Coordinates of C-alpha atoms and ligand atoms in Angstrom, one line a residue:
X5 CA -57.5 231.8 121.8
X6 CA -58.3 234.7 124.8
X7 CA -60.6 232.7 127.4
X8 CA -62.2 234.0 130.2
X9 CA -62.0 230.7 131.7
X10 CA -58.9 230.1 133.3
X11 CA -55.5 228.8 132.2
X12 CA -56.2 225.4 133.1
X13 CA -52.8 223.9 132.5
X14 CA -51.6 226.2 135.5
X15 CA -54.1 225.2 138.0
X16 CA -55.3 228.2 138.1
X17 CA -59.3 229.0 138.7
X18 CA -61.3 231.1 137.4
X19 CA -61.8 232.6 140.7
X20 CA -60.5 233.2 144.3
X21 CA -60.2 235.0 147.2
X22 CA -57.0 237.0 146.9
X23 CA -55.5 237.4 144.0
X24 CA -51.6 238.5 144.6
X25 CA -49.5 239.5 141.7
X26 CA -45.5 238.8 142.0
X27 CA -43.8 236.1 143.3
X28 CA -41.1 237.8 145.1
X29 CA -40.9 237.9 149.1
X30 CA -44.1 239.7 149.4
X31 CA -46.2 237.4 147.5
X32 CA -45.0 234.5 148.5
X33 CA -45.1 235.4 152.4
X34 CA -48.2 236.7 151.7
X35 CA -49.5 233.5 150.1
X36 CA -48.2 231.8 153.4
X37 CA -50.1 233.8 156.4
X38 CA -53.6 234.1 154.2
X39 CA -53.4 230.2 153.6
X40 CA -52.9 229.5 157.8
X41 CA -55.9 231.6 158.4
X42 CA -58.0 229.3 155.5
X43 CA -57.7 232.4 152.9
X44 CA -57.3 231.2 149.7
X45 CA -54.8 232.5 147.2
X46 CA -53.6 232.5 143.6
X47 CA -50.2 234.0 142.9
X48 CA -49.2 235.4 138.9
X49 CA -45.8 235.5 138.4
X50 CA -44.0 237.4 135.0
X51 CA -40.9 235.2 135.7
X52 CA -40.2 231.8 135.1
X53 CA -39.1 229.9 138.9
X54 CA -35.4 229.8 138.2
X55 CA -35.5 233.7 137.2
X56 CA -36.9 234.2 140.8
X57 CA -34.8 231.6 142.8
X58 CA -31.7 233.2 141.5
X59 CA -32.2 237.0 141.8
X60 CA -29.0 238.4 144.3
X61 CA -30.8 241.3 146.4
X62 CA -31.1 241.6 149.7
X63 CA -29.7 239.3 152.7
X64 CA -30.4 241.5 155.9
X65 CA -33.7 239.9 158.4
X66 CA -34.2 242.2 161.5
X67 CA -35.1 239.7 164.2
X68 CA -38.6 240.7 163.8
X69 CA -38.7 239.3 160.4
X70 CA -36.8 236.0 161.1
X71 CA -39.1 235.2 164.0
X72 CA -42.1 235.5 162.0
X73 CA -41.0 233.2 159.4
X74 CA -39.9 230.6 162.2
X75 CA -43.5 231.0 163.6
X76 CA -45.4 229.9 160.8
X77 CA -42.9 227.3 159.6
X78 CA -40.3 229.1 157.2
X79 CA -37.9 229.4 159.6
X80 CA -36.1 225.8 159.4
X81 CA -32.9 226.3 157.1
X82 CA -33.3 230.4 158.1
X83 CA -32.1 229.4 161.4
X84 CA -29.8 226.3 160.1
X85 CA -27.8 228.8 157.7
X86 CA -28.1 232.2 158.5
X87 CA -25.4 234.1 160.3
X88 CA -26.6 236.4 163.2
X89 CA -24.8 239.4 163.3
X90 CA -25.1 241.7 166.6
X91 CA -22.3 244.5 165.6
X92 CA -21.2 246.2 162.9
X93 CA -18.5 249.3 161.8
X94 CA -18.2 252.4 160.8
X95 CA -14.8 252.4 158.9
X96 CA -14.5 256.4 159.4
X97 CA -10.5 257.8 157.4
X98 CA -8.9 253.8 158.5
X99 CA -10.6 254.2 162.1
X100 CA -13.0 251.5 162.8
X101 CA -15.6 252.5 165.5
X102 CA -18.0 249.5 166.3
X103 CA -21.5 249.7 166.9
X104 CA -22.5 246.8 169.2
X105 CA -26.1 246.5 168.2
X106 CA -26.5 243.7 171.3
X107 CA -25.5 246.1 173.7
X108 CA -27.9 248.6 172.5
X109 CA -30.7 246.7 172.1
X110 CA -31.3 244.1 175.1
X111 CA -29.3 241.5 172.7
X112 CA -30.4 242.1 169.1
X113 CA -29.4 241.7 165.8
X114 CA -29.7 241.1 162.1
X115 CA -29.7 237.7 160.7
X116 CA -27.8 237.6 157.0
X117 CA -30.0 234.9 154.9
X118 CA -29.6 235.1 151.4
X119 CA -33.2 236.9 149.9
X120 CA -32.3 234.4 147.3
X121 CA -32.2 231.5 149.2
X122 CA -35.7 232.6 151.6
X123 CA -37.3 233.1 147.7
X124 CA -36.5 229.1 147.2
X125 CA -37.4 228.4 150.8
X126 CA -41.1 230.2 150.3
X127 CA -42.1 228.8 147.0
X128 CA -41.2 225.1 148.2
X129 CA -43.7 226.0 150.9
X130 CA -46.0 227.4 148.3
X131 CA -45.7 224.3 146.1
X132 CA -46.2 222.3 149.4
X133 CA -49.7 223.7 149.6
X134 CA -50.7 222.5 146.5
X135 CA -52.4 226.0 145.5
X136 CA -52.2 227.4 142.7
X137 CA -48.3 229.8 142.0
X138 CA -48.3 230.4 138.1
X139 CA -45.1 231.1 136.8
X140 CA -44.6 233.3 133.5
X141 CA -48.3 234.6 133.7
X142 CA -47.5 238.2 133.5
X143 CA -50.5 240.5 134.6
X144 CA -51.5 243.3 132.3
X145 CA -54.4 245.1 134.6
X146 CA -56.3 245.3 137.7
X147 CA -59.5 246.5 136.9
X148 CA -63.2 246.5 139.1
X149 CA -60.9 247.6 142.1
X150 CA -63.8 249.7 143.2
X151 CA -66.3 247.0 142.8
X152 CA -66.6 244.2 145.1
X153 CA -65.2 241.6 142.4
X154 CA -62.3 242.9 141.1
X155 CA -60.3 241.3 137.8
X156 CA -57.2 240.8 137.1
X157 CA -55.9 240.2 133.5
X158 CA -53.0 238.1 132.6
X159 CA -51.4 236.5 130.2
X160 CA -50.2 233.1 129.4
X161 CA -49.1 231.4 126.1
X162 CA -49.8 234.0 124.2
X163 CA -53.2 233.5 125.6
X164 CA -55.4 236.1 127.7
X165 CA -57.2 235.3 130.7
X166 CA -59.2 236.4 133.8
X167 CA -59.0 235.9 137.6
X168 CA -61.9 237.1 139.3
X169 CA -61.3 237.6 143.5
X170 CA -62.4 239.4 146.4
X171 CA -59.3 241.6 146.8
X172 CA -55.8 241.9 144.5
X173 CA -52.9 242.4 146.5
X174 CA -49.8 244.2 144.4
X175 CA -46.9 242.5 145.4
X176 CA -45.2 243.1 141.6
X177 CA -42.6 245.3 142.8
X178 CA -42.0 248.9 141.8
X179 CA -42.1 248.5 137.9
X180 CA -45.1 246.0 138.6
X181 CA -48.4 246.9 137.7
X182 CA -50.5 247.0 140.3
X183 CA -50.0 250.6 141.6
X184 CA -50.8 252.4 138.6
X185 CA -54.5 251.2 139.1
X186 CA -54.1 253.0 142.5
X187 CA -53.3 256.4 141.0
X188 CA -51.2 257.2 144.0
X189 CA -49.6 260.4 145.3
X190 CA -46.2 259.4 144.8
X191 CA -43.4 260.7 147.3
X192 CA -40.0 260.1 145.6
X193 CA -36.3 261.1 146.0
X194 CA -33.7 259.6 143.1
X195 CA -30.5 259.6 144.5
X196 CA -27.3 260.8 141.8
X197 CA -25.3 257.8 143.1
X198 CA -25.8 254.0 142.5
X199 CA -24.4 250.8 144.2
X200 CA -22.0 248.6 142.5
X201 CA -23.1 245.5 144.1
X202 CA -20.9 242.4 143.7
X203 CA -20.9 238.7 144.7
X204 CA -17.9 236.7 145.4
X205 CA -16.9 233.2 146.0
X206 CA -14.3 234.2 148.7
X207 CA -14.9 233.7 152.4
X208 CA -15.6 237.0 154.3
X209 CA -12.2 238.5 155.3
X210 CA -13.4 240.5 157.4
X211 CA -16.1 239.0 160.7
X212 CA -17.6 242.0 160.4
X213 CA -20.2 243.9 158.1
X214 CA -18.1 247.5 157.3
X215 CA -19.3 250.5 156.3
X216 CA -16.6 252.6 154.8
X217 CA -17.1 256.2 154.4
X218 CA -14.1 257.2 152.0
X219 CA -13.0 260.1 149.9
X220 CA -13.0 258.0 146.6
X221 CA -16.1 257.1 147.9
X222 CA -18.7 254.6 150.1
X223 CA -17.9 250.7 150.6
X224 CA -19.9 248.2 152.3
X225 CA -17.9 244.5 153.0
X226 CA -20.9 242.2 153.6
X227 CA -21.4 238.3 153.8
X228 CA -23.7 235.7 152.7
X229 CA -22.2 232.8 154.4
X230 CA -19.1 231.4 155.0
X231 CA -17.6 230.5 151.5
X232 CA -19.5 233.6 150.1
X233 CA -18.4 237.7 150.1
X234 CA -21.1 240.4 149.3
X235 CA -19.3 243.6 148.8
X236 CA -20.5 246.9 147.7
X237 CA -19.2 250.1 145.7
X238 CA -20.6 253.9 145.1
X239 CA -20.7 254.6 141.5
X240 CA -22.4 256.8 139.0
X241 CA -26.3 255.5 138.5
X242 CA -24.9 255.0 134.6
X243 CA -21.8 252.8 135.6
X244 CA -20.9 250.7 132.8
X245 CA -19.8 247.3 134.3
X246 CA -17.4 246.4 131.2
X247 CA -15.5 249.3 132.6
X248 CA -15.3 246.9 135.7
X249 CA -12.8 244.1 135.6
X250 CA -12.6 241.6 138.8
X251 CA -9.3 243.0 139.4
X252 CA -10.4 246.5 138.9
X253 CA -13.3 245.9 141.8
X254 CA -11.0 244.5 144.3
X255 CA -8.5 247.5 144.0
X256 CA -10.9 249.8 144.3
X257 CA -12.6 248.1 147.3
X258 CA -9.4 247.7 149.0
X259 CA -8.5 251.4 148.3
X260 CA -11.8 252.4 150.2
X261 CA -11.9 249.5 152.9
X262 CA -8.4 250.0 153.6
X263 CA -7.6 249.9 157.5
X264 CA -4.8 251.4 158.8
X265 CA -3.1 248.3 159.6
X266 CA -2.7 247.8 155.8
X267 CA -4.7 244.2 155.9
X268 CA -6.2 243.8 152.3
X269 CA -9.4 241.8 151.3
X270 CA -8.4 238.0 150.2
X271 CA -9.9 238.1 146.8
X272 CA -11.5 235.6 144.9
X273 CA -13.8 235.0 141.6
X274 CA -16.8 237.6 141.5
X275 CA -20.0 235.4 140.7
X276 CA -22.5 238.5 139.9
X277 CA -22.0 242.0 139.4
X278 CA -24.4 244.4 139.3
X279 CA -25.6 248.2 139.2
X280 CA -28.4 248.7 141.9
X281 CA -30.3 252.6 141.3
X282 CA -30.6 254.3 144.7
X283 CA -33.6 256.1 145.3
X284 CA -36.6 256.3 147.9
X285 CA -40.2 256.2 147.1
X286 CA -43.4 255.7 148.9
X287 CA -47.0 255.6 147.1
X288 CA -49.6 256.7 149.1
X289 CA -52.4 254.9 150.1
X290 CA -51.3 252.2 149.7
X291 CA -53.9 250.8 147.9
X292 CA -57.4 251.6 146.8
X293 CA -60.6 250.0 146.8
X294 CA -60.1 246.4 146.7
X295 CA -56.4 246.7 145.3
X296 CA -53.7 246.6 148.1
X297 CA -49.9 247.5 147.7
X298 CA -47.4 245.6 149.6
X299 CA -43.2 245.9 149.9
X300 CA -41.7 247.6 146.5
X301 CA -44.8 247.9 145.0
X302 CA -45.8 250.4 147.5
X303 CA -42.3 251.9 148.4
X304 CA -38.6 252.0 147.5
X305 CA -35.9 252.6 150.4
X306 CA -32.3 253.0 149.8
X307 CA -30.2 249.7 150.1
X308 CA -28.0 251.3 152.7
X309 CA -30.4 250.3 155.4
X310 CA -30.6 247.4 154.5
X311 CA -34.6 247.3 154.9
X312 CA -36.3 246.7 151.4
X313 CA -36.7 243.0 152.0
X314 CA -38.0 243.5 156.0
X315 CA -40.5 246.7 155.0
X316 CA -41.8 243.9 152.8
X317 CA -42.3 241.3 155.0
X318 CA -43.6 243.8 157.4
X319 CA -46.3 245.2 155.0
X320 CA -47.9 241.6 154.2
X321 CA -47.6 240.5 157.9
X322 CA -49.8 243.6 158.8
X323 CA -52.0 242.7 155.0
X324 CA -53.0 239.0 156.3
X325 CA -54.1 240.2 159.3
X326 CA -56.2 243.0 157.9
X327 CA -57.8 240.4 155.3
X328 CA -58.1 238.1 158.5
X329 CA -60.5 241.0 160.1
X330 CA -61.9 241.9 156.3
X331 CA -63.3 238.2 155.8
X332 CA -64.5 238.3 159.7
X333 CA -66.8 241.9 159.2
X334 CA -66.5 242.4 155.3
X335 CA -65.7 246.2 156.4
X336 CA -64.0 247.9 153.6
X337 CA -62.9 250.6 156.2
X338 CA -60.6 247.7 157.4
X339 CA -59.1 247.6 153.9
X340 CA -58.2 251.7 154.4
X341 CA -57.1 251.1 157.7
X342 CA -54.3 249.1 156.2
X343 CA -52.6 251.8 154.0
X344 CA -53.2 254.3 157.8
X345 CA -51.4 251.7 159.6
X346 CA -48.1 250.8 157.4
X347 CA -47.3 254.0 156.2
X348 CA -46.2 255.7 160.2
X349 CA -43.8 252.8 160.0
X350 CA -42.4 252.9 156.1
X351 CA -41.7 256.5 156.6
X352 CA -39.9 256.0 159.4
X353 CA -37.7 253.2 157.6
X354 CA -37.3 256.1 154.9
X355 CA -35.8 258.6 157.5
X356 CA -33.7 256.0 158.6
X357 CA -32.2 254.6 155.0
X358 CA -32.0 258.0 154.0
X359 CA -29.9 259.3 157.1
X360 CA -27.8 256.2 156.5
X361 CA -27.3 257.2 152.8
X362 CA -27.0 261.0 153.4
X363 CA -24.1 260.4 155.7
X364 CA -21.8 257.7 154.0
X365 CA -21.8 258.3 150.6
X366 CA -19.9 260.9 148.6
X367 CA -22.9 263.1 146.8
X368 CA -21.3 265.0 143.8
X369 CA -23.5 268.5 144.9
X370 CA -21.1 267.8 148.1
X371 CA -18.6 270.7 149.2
X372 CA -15.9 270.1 151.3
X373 CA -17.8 271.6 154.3
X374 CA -20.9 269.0 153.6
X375 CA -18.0 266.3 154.0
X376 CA -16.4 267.4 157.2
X377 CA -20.2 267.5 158.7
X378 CA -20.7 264.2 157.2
X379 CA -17.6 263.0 159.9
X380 CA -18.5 265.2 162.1
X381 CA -22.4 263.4 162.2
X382 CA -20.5 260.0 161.9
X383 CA -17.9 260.7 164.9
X384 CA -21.5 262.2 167.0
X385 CA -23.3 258.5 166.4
X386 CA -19.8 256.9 167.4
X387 CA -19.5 258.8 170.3
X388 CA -22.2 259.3 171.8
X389 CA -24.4 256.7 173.8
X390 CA -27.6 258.0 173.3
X391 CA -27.5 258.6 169.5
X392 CA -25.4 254.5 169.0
X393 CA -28.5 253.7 170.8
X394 CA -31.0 255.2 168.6
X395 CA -29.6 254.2 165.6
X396 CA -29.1 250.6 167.1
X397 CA -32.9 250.7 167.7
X398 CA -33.5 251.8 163.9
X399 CA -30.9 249.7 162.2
X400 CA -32.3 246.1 163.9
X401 CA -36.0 247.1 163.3
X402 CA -38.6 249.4 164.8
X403 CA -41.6 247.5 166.4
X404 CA -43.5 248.2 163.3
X405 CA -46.4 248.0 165.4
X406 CA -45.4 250.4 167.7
X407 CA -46.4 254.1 167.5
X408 CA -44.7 256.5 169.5
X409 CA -46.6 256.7 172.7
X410 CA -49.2 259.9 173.0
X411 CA -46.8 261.9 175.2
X412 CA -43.5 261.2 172.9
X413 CA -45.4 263.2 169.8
X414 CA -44.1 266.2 169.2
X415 CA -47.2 267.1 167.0
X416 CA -50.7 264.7 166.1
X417 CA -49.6 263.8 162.9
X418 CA -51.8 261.2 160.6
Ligands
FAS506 P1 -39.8 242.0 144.3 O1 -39.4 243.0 143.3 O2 -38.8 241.2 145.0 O3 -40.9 241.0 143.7 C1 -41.9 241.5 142.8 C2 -42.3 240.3 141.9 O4 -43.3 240.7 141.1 C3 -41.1 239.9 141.0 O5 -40.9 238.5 141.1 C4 -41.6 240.3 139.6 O6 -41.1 239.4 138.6 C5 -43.1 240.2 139.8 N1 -43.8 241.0 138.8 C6 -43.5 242.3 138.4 N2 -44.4 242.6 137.5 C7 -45.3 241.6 137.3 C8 -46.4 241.4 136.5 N3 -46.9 242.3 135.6 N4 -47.1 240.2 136.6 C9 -46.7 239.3 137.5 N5 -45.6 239.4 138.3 C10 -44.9 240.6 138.2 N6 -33.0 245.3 150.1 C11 -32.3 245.2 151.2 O7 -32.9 245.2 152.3 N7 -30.9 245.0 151.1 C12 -30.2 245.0 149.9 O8 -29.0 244.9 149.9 C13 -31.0 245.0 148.7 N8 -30.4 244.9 147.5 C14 -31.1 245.0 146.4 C15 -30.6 244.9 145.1 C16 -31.3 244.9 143.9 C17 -30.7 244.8 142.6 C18 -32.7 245.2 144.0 C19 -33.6 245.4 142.8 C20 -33.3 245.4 145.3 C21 -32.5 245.2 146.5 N9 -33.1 245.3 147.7 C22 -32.4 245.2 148.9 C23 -34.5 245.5 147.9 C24 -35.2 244.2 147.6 O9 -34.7 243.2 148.4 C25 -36.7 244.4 147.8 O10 -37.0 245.2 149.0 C26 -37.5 243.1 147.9 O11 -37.2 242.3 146.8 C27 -39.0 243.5 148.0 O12 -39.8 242.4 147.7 P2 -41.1 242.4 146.9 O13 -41.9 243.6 147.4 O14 -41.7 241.1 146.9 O15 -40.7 242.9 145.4
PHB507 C1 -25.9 243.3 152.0 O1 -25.4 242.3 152.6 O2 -26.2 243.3 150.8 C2 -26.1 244.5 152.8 C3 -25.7 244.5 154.1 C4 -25.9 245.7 154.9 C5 -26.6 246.8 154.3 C6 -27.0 246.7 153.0 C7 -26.8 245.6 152.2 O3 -26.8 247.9 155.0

């Protein structure tokens, strides 16, 4: 039976505020900030909890992004478990040249938390609230965005049902939903590499996150805590993992991390494997009418950066406040203002993941001239003060509410 009640057995109503689609980081942090300012919330998930709690993705927080979960309560384990990392290399043909990020930037870092472990952390504070968090209530359509009650349709139990609300926030990720409603220009680059991302129960050999640019081709030696390794391999986008033994992915990952000094990686079981696509997209607006995109919904940046989880973060932290000012004035201009706002700062997290790409990976259209310019751009950054410096200042997070400063534009850009 459809209703257009609600699906009581969720605790879900019929109606409410926002309406936010996708349980991932965006969601749920958004869930978090509209609920301290008295905004109420219901979040749809497609995914059942444990689907959620045990996706491997990201594990970088700029400081900017650790602080604001500390500041409204989140912070707790964050700070108990993660691992704050103020350096990191650039592994150029066995040289390592370190870029001391605390140097660079008055004593900053990145903080390496498990996106995994921040999802568990975020829906135990959603279930603390006692509001409503449906699981395995996919959403088929946003409709009414234009109107000033628009409807989102989901499913549960092979039942159909309604959620009426003042605004929908997309927070379903980039094959979610939610941005097709928008109809968005859609700015995209697919790259014709792919990440080989792996997961193994082997303390970090190395202190150190490495970035290893290598003929055979880019590796990145990560962490996710002390008994845990996060490593990374270039391959094709169409990488068949059964080609991949365990033994197979340490060989090769010692081939391209290899130091001069002949020290190996200790090796251990591999936990998770996977292929992760590498492209950049950003849909703009972000958002239209009463519909709001937030994180991958609204824009896709190359893992390299390490940014994907921290754009999203930064999208809904800027969101809550603009709902903040919405339910203050009720001035849809607000709601525009938003998509004006984040998108100075997502495409300057594109240029940055995409330099950070373009230079460390090897691109199959590549000549051997593109190569040597390629060390010759990595030796520069090395090298040189002012340019460690400005890709410190990128790499541990712009002030996303900073815009350059009237006299530092080069041209009046919107
Ligand atoms: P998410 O995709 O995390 O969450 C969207 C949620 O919406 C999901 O739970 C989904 O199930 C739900 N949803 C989708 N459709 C729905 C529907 N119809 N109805 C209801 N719910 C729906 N970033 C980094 O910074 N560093 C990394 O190393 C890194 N590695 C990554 C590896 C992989 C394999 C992937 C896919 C991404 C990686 N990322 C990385 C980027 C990643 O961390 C994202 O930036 C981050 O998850 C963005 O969070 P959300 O915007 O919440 O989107
Ligand atoms: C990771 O730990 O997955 C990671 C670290 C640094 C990056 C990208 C990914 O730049």
């Amino acid at each position: 039976m459809s209703g257009v009640g609600s699906a009581r057995d969720l605790n879900v109503p019929p109606r409410t505020q926002v309406a936010i689609i996708g349980a991932g980081p965006a969601g749920l942090v958004l869930a978090h900030l509209l609920h301290l300012q008295g905004i109420d919330s219901v979040i749809l998930e497609s995914h059942s909890r444990e689907h959620c709690e045990q996706r491997i993705r990201a594990g970088f927080l700029e400081e900017g992004s650790a602080s604001l979960l500390e500041s409204i309560g989140l912070g707790d384990r964050l700070r108990r478990e993660g691992l704050v990392h103020r350096a990191f290399v650039f592994r150029l043909l066995g040289e390592d040249h370190r870029i001391a990020l605390g140097d660079l930037t008055d004593g900053r870092g990145m903080t390496i938390y498990g996106q995994e472990e921040l999802v568990k952390d975020l829906i135990a504070a959603r279930r603390a609230t006692g509001r409503p968090l449906a699981f395995q209530t996919p959403v088929q359509a946003c409709s009414q965005i234009d109107g000033h009650e628009p409807v989102v349709v989901y499913r549960h139990n092979d039942e159909v049902w309604e959620l009426r609300c003042d605004v929908i926030a997309g927070c379903d990720g980039f094959h979610g939903p939610s941005r097709a409603a928008v109809k968005p220009t859609a700015y995209t680059r697919q790259c014709p590499i792919a990440w080989l991302g792996v997961l193994a129960a082997v303390p970090p050999t190395i202190e150190e996150i490495v970035y290893a640019w290598h003929n055979r081709g880019f590796a990145l030696h990560s962490v996710r805590s002390p008994q845990l390794s996060r490593l990374h391999l270039q391959c094709a986008p169409d990488e068949d993992l059964n080609q991949w033994s365990d033994e197979r992915i340490w060989d090769e990952l010692d081939a391209r991390l290899s130091r001069r000094d002949g020290v190996t990686l200790d090796r251990g079981p591999i936990l998770q494997k996977a292929v992760i696509p590498l492209r950049s997209f950003v849909a703009e607006p972000m958002g239209r009418g009463r519909l709001l995109l937030a994180g991958d919904a609204a824009h896709i940046v190359p893992p390299t950066g390490a940014k994907g989880l921290n754009l999203a973060i930064a999208d809904v932290h800027a969101l809550s406040q603009t709902l903040g000012r919405w339910y203050a004035r009720r001035d849809d201009a607000l709601l525009e203002d938003y998509s004006r706002r984040r998108l100075r700062h997502v495409w300057q997290v594109e240029r940055f993941s995409a330099w950070m790409t373009s230079v460390l990976h090897r691109f199959p259209q590549h000549d051997d001239f593109d190569r040597k310019l390629q060390v010759a751009e990595l030796r520069h950054v090395c090298s040189s003060p002012s340019a460690a410096r400005a890709l410190a200042e990128s790499y541990v997070g712009l002030d996303s509410s900073r815009d350059l400063p009237a006299e530092h534009q080069l041209v009046a850009v919107d």
